[in-house]
XYZ file of C-alpha atoms in Angstrom:
475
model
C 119.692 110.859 79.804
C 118.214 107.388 79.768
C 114.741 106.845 79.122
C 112.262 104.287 79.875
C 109.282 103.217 77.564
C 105.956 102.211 78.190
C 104.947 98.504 76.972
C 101.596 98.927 75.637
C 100.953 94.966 75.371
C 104.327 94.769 74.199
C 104.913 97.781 71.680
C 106.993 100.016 73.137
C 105.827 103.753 73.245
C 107.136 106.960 74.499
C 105.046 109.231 76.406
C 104.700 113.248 76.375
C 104.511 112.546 79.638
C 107.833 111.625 81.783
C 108.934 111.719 85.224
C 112.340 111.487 86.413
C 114.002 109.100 88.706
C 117.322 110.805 90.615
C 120.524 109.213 91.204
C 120.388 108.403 95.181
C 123.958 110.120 95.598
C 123.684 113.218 93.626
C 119.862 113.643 93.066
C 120.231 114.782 89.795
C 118.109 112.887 87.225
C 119.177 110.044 85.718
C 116.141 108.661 84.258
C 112.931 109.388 81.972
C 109.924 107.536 82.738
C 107.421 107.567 80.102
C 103.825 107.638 81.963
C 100.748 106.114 81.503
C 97.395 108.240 82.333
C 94.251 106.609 83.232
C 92.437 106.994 79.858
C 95.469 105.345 77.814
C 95.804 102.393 80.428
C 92.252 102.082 80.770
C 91.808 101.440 76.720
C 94.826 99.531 76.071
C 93.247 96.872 78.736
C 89.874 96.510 77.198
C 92.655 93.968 74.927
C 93.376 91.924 77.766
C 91.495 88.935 76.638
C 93.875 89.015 72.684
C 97.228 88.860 75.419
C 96.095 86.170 77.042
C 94.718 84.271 73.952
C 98.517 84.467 72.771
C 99.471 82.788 75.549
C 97.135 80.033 76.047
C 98.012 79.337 72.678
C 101.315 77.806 74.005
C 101.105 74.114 75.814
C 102.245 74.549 79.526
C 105.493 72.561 78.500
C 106.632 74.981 76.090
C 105.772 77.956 79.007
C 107.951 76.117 81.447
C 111.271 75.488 79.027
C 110.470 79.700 77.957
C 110.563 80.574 81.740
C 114.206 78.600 82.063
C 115.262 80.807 79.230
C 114.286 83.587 80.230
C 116.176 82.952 83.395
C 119.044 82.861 81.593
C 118.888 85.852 79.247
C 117.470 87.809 82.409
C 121.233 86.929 84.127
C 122.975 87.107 80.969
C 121.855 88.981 78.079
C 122.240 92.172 76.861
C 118.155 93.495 76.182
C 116.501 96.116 74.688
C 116.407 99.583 76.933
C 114.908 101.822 74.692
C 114.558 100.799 70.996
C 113.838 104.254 69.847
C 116.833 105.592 71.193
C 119.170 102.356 70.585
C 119.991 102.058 73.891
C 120.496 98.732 75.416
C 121.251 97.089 78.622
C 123.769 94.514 80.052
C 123.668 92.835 82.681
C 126.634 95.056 84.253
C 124.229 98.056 83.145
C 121.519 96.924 85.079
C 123.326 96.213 88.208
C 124.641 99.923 88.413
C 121.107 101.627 87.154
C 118.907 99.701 89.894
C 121.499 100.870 92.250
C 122.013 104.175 90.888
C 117.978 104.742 91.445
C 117.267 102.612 94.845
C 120.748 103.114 96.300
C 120.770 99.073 96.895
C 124.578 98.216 96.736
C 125.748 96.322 93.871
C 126.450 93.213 95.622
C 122.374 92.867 97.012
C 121.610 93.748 93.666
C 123.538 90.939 91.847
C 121.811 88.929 94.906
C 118.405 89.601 94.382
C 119.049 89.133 90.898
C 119.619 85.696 91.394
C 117.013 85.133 93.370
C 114.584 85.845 90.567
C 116.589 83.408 88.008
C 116.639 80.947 90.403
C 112.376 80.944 90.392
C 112.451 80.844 86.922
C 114.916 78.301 86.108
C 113.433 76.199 89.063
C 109.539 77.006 87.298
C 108.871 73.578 87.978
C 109.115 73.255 91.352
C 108.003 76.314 92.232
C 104.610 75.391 90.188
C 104.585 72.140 91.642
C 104.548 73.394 95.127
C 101.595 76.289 94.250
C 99.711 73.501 92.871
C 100.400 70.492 95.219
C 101.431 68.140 92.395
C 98.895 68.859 89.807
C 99.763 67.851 86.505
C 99.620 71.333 84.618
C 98.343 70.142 81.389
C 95.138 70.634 82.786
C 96.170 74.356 81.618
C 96.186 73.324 78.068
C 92.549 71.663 77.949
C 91.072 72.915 81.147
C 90.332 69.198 81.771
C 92.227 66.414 82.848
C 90.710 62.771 82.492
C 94.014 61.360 83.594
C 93.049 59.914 87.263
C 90.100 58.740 88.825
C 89.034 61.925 89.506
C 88.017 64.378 86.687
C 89.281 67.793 87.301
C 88.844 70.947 85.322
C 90.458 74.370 86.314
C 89.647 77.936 84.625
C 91.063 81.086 84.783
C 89.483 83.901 87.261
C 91.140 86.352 85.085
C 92.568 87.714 81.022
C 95.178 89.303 82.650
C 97.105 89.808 86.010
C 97.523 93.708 87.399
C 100.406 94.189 89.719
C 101.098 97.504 91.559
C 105.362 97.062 92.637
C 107.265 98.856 95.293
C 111.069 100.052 94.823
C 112.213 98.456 98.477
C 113.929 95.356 96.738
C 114.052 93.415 93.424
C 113.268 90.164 95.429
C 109.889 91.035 95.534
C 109.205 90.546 91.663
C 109.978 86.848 91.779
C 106.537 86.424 93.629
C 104.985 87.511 90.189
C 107.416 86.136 87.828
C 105.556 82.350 87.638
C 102.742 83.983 85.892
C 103.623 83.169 82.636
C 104.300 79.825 82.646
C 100.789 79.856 84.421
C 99.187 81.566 80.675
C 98.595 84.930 82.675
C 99.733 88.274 80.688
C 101.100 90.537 83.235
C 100.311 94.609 84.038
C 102.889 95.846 85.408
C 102.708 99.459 86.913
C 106.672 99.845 88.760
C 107.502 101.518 91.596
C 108.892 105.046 90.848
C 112.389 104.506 91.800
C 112.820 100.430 90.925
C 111.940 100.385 87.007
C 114.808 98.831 85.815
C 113.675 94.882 87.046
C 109.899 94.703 85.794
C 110.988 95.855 82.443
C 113.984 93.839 82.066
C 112.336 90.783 83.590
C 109.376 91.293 80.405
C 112.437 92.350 78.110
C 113.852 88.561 79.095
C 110.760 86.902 78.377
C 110.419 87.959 75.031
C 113.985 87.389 74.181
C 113.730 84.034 75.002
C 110.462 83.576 72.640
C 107.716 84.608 74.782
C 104.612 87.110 73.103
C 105.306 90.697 73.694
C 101.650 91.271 74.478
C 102.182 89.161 77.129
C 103.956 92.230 79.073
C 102.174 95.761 79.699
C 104.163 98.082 81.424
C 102.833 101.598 82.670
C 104.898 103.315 84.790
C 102.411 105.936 86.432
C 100.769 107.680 88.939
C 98.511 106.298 92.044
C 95.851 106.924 89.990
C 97.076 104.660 87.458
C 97.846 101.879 89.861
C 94.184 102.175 90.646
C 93.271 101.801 86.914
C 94.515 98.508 86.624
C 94.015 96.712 89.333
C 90.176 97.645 89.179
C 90.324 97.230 85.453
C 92.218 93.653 85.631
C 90.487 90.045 87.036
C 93.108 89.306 89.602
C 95.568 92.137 90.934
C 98.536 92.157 93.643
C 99.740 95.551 95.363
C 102.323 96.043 97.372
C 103.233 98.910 99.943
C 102.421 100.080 103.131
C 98.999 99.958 105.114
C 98.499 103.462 103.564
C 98.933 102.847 100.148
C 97.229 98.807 100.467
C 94.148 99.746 102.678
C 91.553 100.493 100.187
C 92.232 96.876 98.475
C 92.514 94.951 102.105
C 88.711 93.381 101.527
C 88.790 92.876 98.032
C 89.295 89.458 97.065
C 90.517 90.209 93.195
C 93.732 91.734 94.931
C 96.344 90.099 96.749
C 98.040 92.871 99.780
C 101.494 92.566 100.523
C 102.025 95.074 103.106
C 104.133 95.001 106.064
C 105.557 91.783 107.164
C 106.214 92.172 111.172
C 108.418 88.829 110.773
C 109.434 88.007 113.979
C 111.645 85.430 115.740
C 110.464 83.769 118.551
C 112.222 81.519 121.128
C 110.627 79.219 123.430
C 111.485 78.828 127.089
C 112.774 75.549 126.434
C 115.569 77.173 124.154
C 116.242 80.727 125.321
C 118.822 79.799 127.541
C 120.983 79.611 124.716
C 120.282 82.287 123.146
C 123.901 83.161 122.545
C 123.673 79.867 119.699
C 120.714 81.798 117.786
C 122.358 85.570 117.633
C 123.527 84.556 113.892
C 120.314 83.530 113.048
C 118.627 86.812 114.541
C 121.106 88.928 113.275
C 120.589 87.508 109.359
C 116.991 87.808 110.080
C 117.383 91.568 110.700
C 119.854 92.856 108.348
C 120.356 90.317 105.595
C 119.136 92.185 101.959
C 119.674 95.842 104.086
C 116.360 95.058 106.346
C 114.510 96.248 102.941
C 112.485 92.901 102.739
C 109.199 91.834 104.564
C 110.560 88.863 105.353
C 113.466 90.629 107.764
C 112.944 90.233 111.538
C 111.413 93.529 112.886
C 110.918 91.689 116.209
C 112.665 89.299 118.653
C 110.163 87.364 121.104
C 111.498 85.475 124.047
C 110.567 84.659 127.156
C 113.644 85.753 129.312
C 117.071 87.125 129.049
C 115.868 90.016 126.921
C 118.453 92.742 127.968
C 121.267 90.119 127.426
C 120.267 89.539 123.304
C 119.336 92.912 122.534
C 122.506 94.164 123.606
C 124.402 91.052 121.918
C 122.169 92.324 118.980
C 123.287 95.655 119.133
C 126.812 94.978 119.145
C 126.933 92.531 116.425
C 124.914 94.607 114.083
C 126.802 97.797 115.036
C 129.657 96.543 112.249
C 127.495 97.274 109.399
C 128.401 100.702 108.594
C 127.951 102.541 104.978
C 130.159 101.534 102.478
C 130.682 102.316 98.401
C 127.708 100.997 96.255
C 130.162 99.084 94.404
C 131.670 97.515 97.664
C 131.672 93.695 98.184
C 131.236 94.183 101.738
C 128.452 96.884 101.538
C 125.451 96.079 103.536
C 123.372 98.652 104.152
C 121.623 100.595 101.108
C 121.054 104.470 101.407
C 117.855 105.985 101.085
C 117.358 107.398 97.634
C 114.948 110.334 99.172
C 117.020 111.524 102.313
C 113.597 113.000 103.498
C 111.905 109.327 103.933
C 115.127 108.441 105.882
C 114.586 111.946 108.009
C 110.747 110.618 108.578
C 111.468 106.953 109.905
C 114.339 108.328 111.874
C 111.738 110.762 113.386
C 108.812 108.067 113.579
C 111.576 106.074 115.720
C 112.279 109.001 117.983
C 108.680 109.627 118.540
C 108.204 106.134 120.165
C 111.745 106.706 121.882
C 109.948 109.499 124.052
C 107.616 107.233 125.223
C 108.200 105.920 128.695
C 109.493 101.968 128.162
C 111.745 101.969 125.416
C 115.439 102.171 125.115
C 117.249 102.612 121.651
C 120.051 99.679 122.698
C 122.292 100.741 119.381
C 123.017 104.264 120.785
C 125.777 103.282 122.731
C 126.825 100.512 120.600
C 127.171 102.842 117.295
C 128.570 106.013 118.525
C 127.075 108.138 116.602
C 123.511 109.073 115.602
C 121.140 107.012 113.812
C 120.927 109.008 110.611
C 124.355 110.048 109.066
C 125.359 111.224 105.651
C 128.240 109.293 104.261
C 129.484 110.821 100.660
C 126.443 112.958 99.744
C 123.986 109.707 100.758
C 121.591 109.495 103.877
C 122.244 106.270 105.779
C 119.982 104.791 108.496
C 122.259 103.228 110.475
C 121.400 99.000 112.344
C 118.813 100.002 115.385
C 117.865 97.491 118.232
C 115.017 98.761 120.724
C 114.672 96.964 124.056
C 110.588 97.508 124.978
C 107.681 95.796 126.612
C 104.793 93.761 124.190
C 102.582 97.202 124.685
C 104.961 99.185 123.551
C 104.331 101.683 120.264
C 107.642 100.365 118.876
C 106.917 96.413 119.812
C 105.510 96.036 116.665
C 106.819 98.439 113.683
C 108.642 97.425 110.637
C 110.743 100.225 108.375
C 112.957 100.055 105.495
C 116.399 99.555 107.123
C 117.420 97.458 109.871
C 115.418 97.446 112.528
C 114.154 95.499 115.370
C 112.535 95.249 118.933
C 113.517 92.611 121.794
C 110.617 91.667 123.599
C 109.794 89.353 126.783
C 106.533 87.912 127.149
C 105.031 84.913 129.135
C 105.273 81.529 126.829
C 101.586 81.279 127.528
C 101.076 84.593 125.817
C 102.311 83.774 122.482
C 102.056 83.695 119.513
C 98.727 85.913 120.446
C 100.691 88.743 121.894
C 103.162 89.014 118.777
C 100.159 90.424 116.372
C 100.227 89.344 112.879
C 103.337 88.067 111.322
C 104.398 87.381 107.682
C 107.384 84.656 109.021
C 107.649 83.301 112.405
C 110.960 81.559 113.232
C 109.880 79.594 116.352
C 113.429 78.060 117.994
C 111.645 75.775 120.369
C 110.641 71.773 120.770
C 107.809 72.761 123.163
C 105.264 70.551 121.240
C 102.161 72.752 123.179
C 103.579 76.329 121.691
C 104.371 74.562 118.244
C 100.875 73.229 118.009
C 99.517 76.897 118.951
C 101.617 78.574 116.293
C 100.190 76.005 113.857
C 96.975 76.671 114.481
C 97.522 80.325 115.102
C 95.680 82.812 111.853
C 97.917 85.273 113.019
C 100.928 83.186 111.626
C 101.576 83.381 107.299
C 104.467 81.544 107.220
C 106.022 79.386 109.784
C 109.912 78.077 110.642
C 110.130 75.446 113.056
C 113.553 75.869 113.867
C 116.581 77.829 113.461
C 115.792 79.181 109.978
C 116.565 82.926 109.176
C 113.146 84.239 108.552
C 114.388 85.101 105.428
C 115.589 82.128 104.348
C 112.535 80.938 101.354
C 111.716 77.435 100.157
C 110.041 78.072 96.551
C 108.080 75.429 96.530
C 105.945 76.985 98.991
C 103.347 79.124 99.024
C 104.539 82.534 100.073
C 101.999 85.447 101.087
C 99.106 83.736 99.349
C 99.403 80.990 96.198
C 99.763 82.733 93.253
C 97.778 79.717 91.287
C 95.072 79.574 93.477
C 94.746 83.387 92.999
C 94.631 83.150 89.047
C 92.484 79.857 88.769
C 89.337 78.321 90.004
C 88.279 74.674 90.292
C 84.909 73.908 88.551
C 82.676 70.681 89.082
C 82.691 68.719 86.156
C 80.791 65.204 85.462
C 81.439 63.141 82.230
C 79.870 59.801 81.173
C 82.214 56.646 81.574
């Protein structure tokens, strides 16, 4: 069987300790996690400050042209697995072990995986856009004399602490600009989505970059905990459950739920039938795994008519082989999480105001078993703005048409991560833009998860890491 190791600031180390991750399709395991208790993370991190001296050892430019390798040897090389055992992995080997784990198809695999070389071979402008400009060899000195202004940044933190989910490798290039930003990275994965954490670090250092640079502890909640109280700056990702404790602390980015929504504005939603593509990429692209997928549909009229176009369009997506250049749905690698969304879904169903719109549409129930693996199947609910189910997100695609007065948005939508707004109303665009409720705003027909790197996404990841200080020097 293949095993994981820790990366205790870069050594790798095998742990009495495993836990296994099942293949989605026959449960049996497939791989040995090595995990990190409390007491071991806890002491390896009071070494933070030596990682990070390794790295701000290295001038920003040399960061930047590591980061474009890296890229490179994270699409193309063949890295370390487990140097104890011998075992490496290639690229091909990596596309079939995150799917044999998550149950994400091969071909939204090889996607995501380019998603994450792309932010690291485009370092530059991704940095650029996190720091507005800012020329980053303030990094090396701290201080840059270069304009009229003096300015001096510093880092909040020795190291950054990030808790990962197993919904989608996408997710991981939010952290991935760290580096070239001199932050060593904690990485605790999620249970079931090792593989990209450890060959993202395993990239890095092939391409010349300090192993102590990477910690990796795969672990327990508890050891989540461990580092993101025991590192300066921290990110977490999950669901309000598992984010709620670190909502008010300000050392900890939360990337929970995105309740992405389109909305259309009454100027536009009489042709609706010009946006379905949009909508339905919104929904399903990436399975529905991502925050950034549409959970909800906002318009002001003509609600019945796009559900039901809804419906039918995204009634075609039906389970396929993981190795399938068509597949695009993923199976649920614990059938019992697919059982409790299903059942989540029903229980709002029962309320009085809601119609499941894909019933018809798909034939067949919403959870089905297709070659040993548990499928939620495309679901589009038709509901008032009060409804329980207005508002939900879950892991497969799913969303809610809604009609509500124009003068009632974007209030009545709740929070949102992305808001696609199709409309040239200049009074609703000016609301949206000054709405709190809003993260990240589309004016126009932009799939909602369509991203532009060069913005900040979910919070800036430089502003998180460094501080501005007041600085006066003598002319």
């Amino acid at each position: 069987m293949l095993h994981l190791p820790l990366l205790r600031h870069g050594r790798p180390y095998r742990s009495l300790d495993l836990a296994m991750a099942p293949h989605f399709r026959t449960q049996e395991p497939f791989v040995a996690l090595s995990q990190a208790n409390t007491g071991l993370i806890r002491r390896d991190l009071l070494r933070q400050a030596d990682a990070r001296d390794a790295l701000a050892r290295l001038p920003v430019a040399d960061l930047l042209d590591l980061s474009r390798r890296a890229a490179r040897a994270f699409l193309e090389a063949t890295l370390p697995l487990d140097p104890e055992a011998g075992s490496v992995q290639s690229p091909g080997d990596y596309v079939a072990q995150l799917s044999a784990t998550t149950g994400l198809p091969h071909v939204l695999v090889r996607r995501n995986m380019a998603k994450i070389a792309g932010v690291l071979e485009r370092i530059d402008e991704v940095l650029a856009g996190l720091t507005r400009g800012l020329d980053l060899g303030v990094l090396d000195r701290g201080l840059s004399c270069g304009g009229a202004t003096p300015l001096s940044f510093f880092p909040r933190a020795q190291a950054l602490g990030v808790v990962l989910p197993s919904n989608s490798p996408g997710v991981h290039s939010l952290w991935v600009p760290a580096i070239a930003l001199k932050m060593p990275l904690v990485l605790r994965p999620g249970s079931a989505e090792p593989w990209t954490p450890y060959r993202v670090a395993q990239a890095f250092v092939h391409a010349g970059c300090p192993p102590e640079a990477f910690s990796f502890y795969p672990s327990d909640h508890a050891g989540g905990a461990e580092i993101l109280r025991a590192c300066g700056r921290g990110m977490v990702f999950g669901d309000h459950a598992s984010t709620r404790k670190w909502a008010g602390d300000p050392r900890v980015e939360v990337h929970g739920p995105g309740y992405s929504k389109i909305v259309i504005g009454d100027d536009a939603v009489d042709r609706w039938e010009d946006f379905v593509d949009v909508i339905a990429t919104s929904i399903a692209d990436n399975g529905g795994r991502s925050c950034v997928n549409a959970s909800g549909v906002w318009v002001t009229r003509h609600g019945d008519a796009i559900a039901e176009a809804l419906a039918d369009r995204l009634a075609r997506i039906v389970p396929r082989r993981d190795d399938d250049p068509e597949a695009l749905i993923a199976p649920f690698a614990d059938p019992k999480v697919a059982e409790r969304l299903s059942t989540i879904v029903d229980g709002g169903l029962a309320e009085p105001g809601a119609t499941d719109v894909s019933q018809a549409r798909r034939g067949r129930e919403r959870l089905v078993r297709w070659e040993g693996a548990t499928y939620l199947l495309p679901t589009i609910i038709r509901c008032g703005p009060d409804h329980t189910l207005a508002n939900r997100e879950f892991l497969f695609p799913f969303a809610s048409v809604v009609e509500v007065p124009e003068a009632h948005l974007p209030e009545a939508c709740g929070p949102s991560l992305v808001v696609t707004a199709i409309t040239s109303n200049e009074r609703l665009i000016d609301r949206l833009l000054a709405s709190p409720l809003v993260d990240r705003l589309n004016l126009g027909v932009i799939p909602t998860n369509q991203i532009v790197w060069n913005q900040p996404h979910e919070g800036n990841l430089f502003e998180h890491l460094y501080a501005r200080r007041s600085i006066q020097i003598p002319a």
